XYZ file of C-alpha atoms in Angstrom:
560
model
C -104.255 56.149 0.475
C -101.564 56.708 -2.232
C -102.491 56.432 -5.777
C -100.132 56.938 -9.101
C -102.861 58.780 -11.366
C -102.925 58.594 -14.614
C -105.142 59.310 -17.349
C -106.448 57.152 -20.544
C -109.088 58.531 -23.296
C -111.640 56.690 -21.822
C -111.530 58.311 -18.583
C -109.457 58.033 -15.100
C -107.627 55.212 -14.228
C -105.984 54.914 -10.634
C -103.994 52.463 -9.749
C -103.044 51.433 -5.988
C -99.955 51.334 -4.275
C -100.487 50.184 -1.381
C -101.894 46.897 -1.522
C -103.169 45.856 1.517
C -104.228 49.867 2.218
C -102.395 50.215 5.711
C -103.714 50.061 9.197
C -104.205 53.917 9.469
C -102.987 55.140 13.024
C -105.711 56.947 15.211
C -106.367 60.494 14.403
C -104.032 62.624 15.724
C -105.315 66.368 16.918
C -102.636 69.121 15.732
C -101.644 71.723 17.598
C -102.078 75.412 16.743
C -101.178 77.313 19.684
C -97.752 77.500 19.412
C -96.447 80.571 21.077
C -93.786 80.674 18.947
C -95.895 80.401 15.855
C -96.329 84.175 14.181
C -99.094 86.429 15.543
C -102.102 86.869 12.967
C -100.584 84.824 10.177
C -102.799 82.458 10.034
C -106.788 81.742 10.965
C -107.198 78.064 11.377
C -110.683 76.720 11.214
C -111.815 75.336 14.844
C -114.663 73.150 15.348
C -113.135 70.304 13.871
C -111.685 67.972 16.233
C -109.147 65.732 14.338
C -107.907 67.936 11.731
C -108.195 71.814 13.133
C -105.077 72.809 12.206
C -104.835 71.978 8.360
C -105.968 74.994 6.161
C -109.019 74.584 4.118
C -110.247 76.045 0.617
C -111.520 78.647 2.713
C -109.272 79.500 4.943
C -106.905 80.149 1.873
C -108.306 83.079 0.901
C -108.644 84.716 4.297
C -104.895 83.780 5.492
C -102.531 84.406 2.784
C -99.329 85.113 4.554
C -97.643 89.123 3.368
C -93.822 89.045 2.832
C -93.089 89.973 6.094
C -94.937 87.222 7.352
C -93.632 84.632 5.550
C -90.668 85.404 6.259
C -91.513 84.822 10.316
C -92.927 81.696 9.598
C -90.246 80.312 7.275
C -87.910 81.496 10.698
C -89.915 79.736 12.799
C -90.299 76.410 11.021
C -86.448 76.812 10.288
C -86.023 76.543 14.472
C -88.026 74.033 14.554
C -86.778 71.755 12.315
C -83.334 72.200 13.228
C -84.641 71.167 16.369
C -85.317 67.656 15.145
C -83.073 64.424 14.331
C -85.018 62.011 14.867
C -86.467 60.844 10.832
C -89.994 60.020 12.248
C -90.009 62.742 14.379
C -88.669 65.342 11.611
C -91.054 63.944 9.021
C -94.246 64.692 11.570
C -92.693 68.181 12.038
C -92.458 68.791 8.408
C -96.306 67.896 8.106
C -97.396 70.153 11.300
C -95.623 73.180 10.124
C -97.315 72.595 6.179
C -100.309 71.936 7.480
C -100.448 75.381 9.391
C -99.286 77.392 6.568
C -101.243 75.344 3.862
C -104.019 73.759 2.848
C -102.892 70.224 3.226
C -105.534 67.544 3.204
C -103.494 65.320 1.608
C -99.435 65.453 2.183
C -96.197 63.073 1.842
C -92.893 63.450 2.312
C -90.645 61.588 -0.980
C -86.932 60.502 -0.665
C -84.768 59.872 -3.404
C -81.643 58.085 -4.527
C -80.384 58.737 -6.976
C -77.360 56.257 -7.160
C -80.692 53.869 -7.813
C -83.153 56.436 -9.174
C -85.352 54.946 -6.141
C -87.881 57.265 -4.323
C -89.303 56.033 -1.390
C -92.627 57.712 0.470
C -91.121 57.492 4.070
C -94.477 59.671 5.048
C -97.764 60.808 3.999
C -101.131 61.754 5.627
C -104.339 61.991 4.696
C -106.893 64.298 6.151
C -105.087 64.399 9.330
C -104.714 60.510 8.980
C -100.887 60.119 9.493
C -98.969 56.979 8.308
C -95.426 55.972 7.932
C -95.254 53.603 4.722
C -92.172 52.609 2.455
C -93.500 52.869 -1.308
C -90.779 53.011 -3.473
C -90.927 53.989 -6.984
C -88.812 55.445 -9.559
C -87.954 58.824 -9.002
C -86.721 59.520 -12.605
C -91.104 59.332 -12.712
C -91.331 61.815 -10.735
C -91.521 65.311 -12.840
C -90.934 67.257 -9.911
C -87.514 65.006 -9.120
C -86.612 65.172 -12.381
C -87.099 68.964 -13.434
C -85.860 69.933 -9.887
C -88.649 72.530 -10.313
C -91.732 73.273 -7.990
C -94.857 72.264 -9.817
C -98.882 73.355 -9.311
C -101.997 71.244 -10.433
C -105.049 73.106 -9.867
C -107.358 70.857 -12.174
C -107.481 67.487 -11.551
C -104.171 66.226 -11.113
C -103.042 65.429 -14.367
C -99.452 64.756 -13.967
C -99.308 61.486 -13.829
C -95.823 61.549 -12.556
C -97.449 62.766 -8.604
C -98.718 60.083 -6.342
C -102.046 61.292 -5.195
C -103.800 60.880 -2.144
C -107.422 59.509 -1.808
C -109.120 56.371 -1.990
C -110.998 55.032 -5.144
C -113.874 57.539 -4.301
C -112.624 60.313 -3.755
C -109.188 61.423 -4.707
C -106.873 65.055 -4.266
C -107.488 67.359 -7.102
C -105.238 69.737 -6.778
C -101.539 69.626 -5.484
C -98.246 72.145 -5.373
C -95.150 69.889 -4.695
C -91.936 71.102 -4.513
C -88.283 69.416 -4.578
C -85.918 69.485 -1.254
C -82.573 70.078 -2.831
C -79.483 70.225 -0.646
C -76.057 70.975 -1.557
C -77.169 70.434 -5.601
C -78.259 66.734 -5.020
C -82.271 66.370 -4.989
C -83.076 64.547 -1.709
C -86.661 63.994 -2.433
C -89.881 65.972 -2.776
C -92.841 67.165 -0.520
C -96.362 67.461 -1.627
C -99.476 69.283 -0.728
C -102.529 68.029 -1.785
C -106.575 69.025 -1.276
C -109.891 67.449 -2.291
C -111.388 70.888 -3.657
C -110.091 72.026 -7.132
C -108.385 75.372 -7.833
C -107.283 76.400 -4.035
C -103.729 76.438 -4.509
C -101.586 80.106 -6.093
C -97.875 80.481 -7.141
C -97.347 82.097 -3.967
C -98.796 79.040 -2.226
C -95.711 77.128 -4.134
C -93.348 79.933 -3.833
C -93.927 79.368 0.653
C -93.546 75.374 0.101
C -90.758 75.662 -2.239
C -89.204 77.626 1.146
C -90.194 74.862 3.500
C -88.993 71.982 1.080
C -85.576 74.543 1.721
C -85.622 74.636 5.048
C -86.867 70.363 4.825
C -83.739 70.021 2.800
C -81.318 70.884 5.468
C -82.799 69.249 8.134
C -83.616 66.014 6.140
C -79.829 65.918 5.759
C -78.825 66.441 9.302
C -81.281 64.172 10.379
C -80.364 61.539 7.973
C -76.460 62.265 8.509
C -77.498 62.008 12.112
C -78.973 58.229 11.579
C -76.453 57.536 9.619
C -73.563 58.293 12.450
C -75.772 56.623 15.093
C -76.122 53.734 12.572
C -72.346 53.692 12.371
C -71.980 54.190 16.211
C -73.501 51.403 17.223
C -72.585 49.171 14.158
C -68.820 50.125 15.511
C -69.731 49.461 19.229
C -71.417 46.079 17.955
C -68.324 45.157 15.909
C -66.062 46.061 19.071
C -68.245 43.865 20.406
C -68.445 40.889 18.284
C -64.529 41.402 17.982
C -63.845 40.869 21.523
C -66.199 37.876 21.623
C -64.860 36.168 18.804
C -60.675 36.683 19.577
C -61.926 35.418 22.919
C -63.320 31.767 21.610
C -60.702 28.997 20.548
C -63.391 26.766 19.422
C -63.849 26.725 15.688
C -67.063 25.765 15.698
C -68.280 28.718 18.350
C -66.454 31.055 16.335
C -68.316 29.818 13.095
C -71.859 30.237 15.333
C -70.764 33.744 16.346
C -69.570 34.980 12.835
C -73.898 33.763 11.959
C -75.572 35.358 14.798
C -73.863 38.742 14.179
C -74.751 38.707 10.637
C -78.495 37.845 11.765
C -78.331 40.926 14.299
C -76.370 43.555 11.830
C -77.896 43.208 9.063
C -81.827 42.180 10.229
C -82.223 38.945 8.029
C -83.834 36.033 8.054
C -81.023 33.618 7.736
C -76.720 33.930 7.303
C -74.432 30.628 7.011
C -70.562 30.424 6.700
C -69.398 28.288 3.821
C -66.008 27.368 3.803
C -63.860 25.976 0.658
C -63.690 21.868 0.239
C -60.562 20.371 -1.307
C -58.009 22.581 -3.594
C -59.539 22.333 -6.882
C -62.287 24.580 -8.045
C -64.279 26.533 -5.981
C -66.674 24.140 -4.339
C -68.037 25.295 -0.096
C -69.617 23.666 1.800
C -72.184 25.092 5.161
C -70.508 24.943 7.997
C -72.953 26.859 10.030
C -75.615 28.343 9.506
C -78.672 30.228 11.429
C -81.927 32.159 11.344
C -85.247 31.278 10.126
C -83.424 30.452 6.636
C -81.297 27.350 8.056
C -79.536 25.483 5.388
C -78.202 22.095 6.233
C -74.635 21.729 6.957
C -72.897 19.720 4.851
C -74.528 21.376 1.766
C -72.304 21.758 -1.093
C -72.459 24.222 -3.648
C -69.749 23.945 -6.816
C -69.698 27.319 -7.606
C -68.731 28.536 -11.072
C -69.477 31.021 -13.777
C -69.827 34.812 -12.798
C -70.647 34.301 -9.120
C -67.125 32.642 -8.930
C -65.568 35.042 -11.077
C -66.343 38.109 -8.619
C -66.255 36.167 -5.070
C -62.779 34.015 -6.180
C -60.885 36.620 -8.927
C -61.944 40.269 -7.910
C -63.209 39.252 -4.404
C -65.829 41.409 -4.281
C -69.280 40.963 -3.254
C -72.483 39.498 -4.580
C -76.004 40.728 -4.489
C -78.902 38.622 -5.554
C -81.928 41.159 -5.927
C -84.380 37.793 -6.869
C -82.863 34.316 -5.766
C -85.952 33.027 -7.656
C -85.248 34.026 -11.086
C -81.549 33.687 -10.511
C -80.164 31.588 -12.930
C -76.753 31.924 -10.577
C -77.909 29.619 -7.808
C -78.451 26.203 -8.947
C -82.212 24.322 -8.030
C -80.247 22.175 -5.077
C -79.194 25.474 -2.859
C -82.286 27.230 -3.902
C -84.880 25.380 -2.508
C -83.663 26.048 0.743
C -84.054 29.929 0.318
C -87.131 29.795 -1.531
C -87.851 33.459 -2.948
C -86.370 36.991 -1.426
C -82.899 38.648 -1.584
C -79.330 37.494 -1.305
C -75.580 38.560 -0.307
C -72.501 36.989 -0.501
C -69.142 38.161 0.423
C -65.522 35.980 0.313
C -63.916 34.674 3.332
C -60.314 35.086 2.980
C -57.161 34.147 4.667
C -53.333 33.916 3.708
C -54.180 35.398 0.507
C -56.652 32.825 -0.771
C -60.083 32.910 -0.562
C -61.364 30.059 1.639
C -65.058 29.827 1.949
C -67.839 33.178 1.608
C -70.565 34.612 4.365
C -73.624 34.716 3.252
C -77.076 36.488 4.516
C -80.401 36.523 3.216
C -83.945 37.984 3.425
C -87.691 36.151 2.596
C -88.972 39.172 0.963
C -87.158 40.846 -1.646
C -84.475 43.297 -0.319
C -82.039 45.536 -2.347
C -78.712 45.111 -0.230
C -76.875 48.505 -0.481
C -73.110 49.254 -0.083
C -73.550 49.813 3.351
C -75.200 46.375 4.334
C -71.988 44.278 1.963
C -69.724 46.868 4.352
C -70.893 45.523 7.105
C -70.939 41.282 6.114
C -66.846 42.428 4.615
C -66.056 43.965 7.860
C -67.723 40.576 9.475
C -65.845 38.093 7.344
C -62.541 39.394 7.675
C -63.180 39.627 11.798
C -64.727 35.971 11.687
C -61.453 34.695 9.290
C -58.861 35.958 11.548
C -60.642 34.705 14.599
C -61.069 31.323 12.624
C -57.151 30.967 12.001
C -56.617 32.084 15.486
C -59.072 28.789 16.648
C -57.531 26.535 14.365
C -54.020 27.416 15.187
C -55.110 26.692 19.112
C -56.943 23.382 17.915
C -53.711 22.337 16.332
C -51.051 23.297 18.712
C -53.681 21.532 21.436
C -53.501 18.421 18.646
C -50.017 18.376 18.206
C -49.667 18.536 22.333
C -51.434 15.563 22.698
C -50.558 13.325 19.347
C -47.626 11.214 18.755
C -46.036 12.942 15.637
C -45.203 9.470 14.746
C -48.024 7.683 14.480
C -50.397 10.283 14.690
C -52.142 8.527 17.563
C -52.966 10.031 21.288
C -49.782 10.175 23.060
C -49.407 9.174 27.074
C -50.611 13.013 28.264
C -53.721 11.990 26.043
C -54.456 8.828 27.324
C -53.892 10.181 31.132
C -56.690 12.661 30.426
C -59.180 9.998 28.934
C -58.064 7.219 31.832
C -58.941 10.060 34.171
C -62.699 10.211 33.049
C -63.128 6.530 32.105
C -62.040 5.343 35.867
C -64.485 7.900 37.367
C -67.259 6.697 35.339
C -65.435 2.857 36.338
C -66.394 3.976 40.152
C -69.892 4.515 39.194
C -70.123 1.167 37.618
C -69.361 1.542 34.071
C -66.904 -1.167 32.936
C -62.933 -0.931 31.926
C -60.812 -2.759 30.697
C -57.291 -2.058 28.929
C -54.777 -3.762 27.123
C -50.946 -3.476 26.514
C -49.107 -4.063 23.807
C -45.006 -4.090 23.136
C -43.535 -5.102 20.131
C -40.504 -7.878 21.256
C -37.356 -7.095 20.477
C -38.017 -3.872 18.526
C -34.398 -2.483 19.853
C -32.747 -5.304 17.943
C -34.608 -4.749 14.685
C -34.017 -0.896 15.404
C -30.258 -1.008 15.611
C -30.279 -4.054 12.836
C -32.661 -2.459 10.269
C -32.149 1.316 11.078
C -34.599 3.952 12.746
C -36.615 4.560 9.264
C -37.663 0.764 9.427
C -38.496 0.660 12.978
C -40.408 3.703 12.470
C -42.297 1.848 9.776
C -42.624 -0.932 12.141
C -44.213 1.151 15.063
C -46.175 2.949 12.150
C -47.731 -0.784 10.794
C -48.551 -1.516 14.337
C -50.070 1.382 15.065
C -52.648 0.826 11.979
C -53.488 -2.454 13.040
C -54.717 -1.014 16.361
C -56.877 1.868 14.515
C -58.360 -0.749 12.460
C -59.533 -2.822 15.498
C -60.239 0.218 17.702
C -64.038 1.510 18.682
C -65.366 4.774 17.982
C -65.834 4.885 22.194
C -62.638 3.321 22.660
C -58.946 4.988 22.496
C -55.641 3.840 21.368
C -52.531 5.396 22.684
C -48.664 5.621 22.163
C -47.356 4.962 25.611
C -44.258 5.560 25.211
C -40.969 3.684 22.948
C -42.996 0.686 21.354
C -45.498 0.187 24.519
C -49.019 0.700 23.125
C -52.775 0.927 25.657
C -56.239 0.138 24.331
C -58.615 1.549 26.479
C -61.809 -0.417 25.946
C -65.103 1.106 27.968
C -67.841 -1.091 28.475
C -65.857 -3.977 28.114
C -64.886 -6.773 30.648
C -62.052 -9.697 31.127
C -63.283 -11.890 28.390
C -64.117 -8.693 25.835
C -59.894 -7.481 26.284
C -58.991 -11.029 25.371
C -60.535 -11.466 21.962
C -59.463 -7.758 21.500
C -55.751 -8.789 22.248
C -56.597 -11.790 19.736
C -58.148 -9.972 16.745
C -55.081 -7.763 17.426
C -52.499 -10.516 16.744
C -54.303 -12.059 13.901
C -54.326 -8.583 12.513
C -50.680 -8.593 13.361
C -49.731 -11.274 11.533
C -51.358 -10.696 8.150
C -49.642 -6.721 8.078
C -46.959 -6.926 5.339
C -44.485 -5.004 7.257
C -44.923 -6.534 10.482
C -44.694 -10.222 8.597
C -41.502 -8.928 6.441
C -39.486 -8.305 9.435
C -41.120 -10.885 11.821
C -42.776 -8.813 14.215
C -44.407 -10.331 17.161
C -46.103 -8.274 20.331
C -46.509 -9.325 23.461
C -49.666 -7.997 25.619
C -51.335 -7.618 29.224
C -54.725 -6.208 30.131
C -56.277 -5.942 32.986
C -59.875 -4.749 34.406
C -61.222 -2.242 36.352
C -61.548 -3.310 40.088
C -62.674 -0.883 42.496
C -60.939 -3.312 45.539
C -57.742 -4.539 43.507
C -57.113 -1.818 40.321
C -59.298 1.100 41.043
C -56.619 3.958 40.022
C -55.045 5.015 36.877
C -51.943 3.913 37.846
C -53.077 0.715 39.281
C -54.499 -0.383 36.154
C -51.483 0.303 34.067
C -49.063 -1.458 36.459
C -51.739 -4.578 36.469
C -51.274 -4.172 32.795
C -48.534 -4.618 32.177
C -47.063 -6.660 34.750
C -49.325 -9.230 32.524
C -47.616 -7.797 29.433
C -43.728 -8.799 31.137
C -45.051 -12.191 31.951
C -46.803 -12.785 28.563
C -43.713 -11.662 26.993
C -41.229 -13.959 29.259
C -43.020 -17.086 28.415
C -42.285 -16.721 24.807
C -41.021 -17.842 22.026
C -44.423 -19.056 21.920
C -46.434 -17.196 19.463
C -50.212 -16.134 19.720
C -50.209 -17.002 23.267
C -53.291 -15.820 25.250
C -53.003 -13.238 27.633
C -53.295 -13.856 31.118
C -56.204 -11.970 33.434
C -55.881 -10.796 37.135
């Protein structure tokens, strides 16, 4: 177990930092006949099963390695380091070739950043015990970090800078730890620690400040190494994504594939798209969202102040260490993310930012450069593969709406009588109606085009207002307009066609230039009218007859 030590007048106090202590992997035997290891340098204690190859107090004395050997054994643990990329692996390595050369009961491996003056304990064992934790603290603490010097404790452990191994009954006493410095930059610090006092000598430090040498350059390949696999396969993954998302012309797909990506690159626990709602302010709104933090779409969030400032002015990202204690994210949004860590990056397209991505985490997380890289990189793919869907939407639109009236035009309604006659043939009923508006070429060439565009345009509302959800309403063509009305019969088109005329009659454009409409339906028949075509001509064939025995006005449509 790790402990920060540190001392008070009234005796020790040690404080955990692992809380739960971790599950503790199986002892692990380590090897010590290594051909390649130097002859006679060292004279390991046998007899112990689990831990034979760590040095003891007593060993120490017997086994300190002369210049010469050193120097083989710094060789050799140079080879076979630089044989190792893999972090886990490298970290093992580090501890097998220590514990040969040292006493090294206790031992951990440190990293440290020092853009964030964060160390993090990425390894440590304990009397052959080996675990792989992530204890982070600050490495400014650390007096070995911060002098850059190799430091001995014979007595006790007083620094109370080291993190010490032991549980609360016993605890290391002694310790040499020495920094791994690489290229100037301190990468972190290794530590040797024992449960007997006074074991350790300068020369002792002076052969682990020569390992934490050799550690240093192959900590930095190997994490140079993850790093450019991290990159590979973020790049293959984005390639990936890319291809997947220029592929879909569905908004709403694109939005769901923009989420799951952010899910998968990053590792979180939830990611939603929020795109911008009306022109004032900046106010978004989910429009999808995913992961085991869902938020509703729909949700709105006005967004103003300093989160506004750097997503809408400077367009750069935002990191939310503590949603919790954010006094950013108003009490509406938040109780959907309860505690943990937050990002936010802006969507942007034609210059203007449109909406943000978002991603976040249950427990709290410290998003680096690298993750907001990756959600940038994600938004700008998901924008332009956005604009590309919405273009498609809107060309398909404007392919099948009458610019005019903005209703379905005659390719539309072919589509939709398509599907509602097969579902006709398997009993569902149909009916349609159609509608002309009498003698709209005299009020055309009387009153001009603008006005009979008004008049279609007025006609055209009254059928929206008197339309179903399930039902459609169609420009058919000049000023011929079709209802299609789905589970409707002979009687249910009639008091359509009348609701329609009443409406007719009270529209102020359509009374100011004394508009009337004639109009013939007719019903699905799978004997008589059991084709597209058949029910349009039955249509209106009732529409010409309805319309030839006016003047008459609000006549009632006649049925086949």
């Amino acid at each position: 177990m790790l402990h920060s030590q540190r001392r008070q007048d009234a005796g020790e106090v040690h404080h955990d930092l692992l809380v739960p202590r971790p599950r503790r992997r199986a002892h692990e035997q380590l090897p010590v006949d290594d051909p390649a290891w130097p002859a006679g340098a060292l004279e390991c204690r046998s007899g112990t099963p689990h831990v034979e190859a760590l040095m003891t107090p007593a060993d120490t004395d017997q086994a300190r390695p002369g210049d010469a050997e050193r120097y083989r054994m710094l060789l050799h643990i140079g080879h076979k380091l630089a044989a190792t990329l893999s972090e886990d692996d490298l970290y093992e390595e580090i501890y097998r070739e220590t514990a040969r050369a040292l006493e090294a009961s206790g031992f951990y491996i440190a990293l440290h950043d020092q853009s964030r003056d964060l160390a993090r304990v990425v390894f440590y064992a304990d009397r052959g015990e080996v675990n792989r934790v992530d204890v982070a603290y600050r490495g400014s603490d650390s007096r070995v970090i911060r002098s850059r010097k190799a430091y001995l404790d014979n007595d006790d452990l007083r620094d109370g800078s080291l993190m010490v191994l032991g549980d609360d009954a016993d605890v290391a006493v002694a310790a040499i730890t020495a920094p791994m410095i690489h290229h100037g930059r301190v990468l972190g610090a290794i530590s040797a620690q024992s449960y007997e006092p006074g074991v350790y000598t300068e020369d002792d430090l002076d052969l682990l400040q020569g390992i934490a040498d050799i550690a240093a350059v192959a900590v930095a390949n190997a994490l140079q190494f993850t790093e450019l696999e991290r990159r590979r396969r973020e790049a293959e993954k984005m390639e990936e994504i890319g291809r997947a998302l220029t592929s879909e012309l569905d908004p709403e797909m694109v939005l769901g594939k923009v989420v799951e990506a952010a899910l998968e690159l990053l590792d979180v626990d939830g990611a939603s798209v929020w795109l911008t709602v009306g022109k004032d302010g900046f106010v978004c709104r989910v429009a999808e969202s995913g992961g085991d933090i869902r938020l509703p779409k729909g949700l709105e969030w006005d967004i103003k102040g300093d989160i506004a400032r750097t997503l809408l002015d400077e367009r750069h990202p935002v990191v939310l260490d503590n949603v919790a204690s954010s006094d950013v994210v108003p009490d509406h949004i938040r109780e959907h993310l309860a505690t943990g860590s937050a990002v936010g990056v802006p969507i942007e397209a034609d210059g203007r930012v449109t909406g943000m991505l978002t991603a976040g985490s249950r427990q709290p997380r410290r998003f680096d450069a690298l993750d907001t890289a990756v959600l940038q990189r994600l938004a700008r793919q998901g924008s332009v593969a956005l604009q590309n869907a919405r273009l498609h939407a809107s060309l398909h639109s404007l392919s099948i709406t009458d610019p005019l009236t903005r209703l379905p035009n005659r390719r539309r309604l072919q589509i939709h009588l398509d599907h509602e006659v097969a579902a006709a043939r398997r009993g569902r009923a149909l009916a349609i109606a159609v509608f002309d508006i009498d003698n709209f070429k005299h009020y055309n060439d009387t009153f001009g085009h603008v006005q009979g565009d008004d008049i279609l345009k007025a006609f055209a509302d009254v059928l929206c207002h008197e339309n179903r959800a399930m039902n459609l309403v169609a420009r058919f063509g000049g000023d011929e307009f079709v209802s299609v009305l789905t589970d409707t019969n002979a009687e249910g088109v009639r008091a359509y066609v009348e609701r329609v005329r009443a409406r007719a009659v009270a529209n102020d454009v359509l009374v100011k230039f004394g508009i009337h409409v004639s109009a013939g339906i007719a019903e699905f028949d799978p004997d008589k009218r059991a084709t597209v075509n058949d029910l349009l001509r039955a249509a209106d064939g009732d529409m010409y007859r309805d319309k030839a025995e006016r003047p008459a006005v609000g006549r009632r449509a006649k049925s086949h």
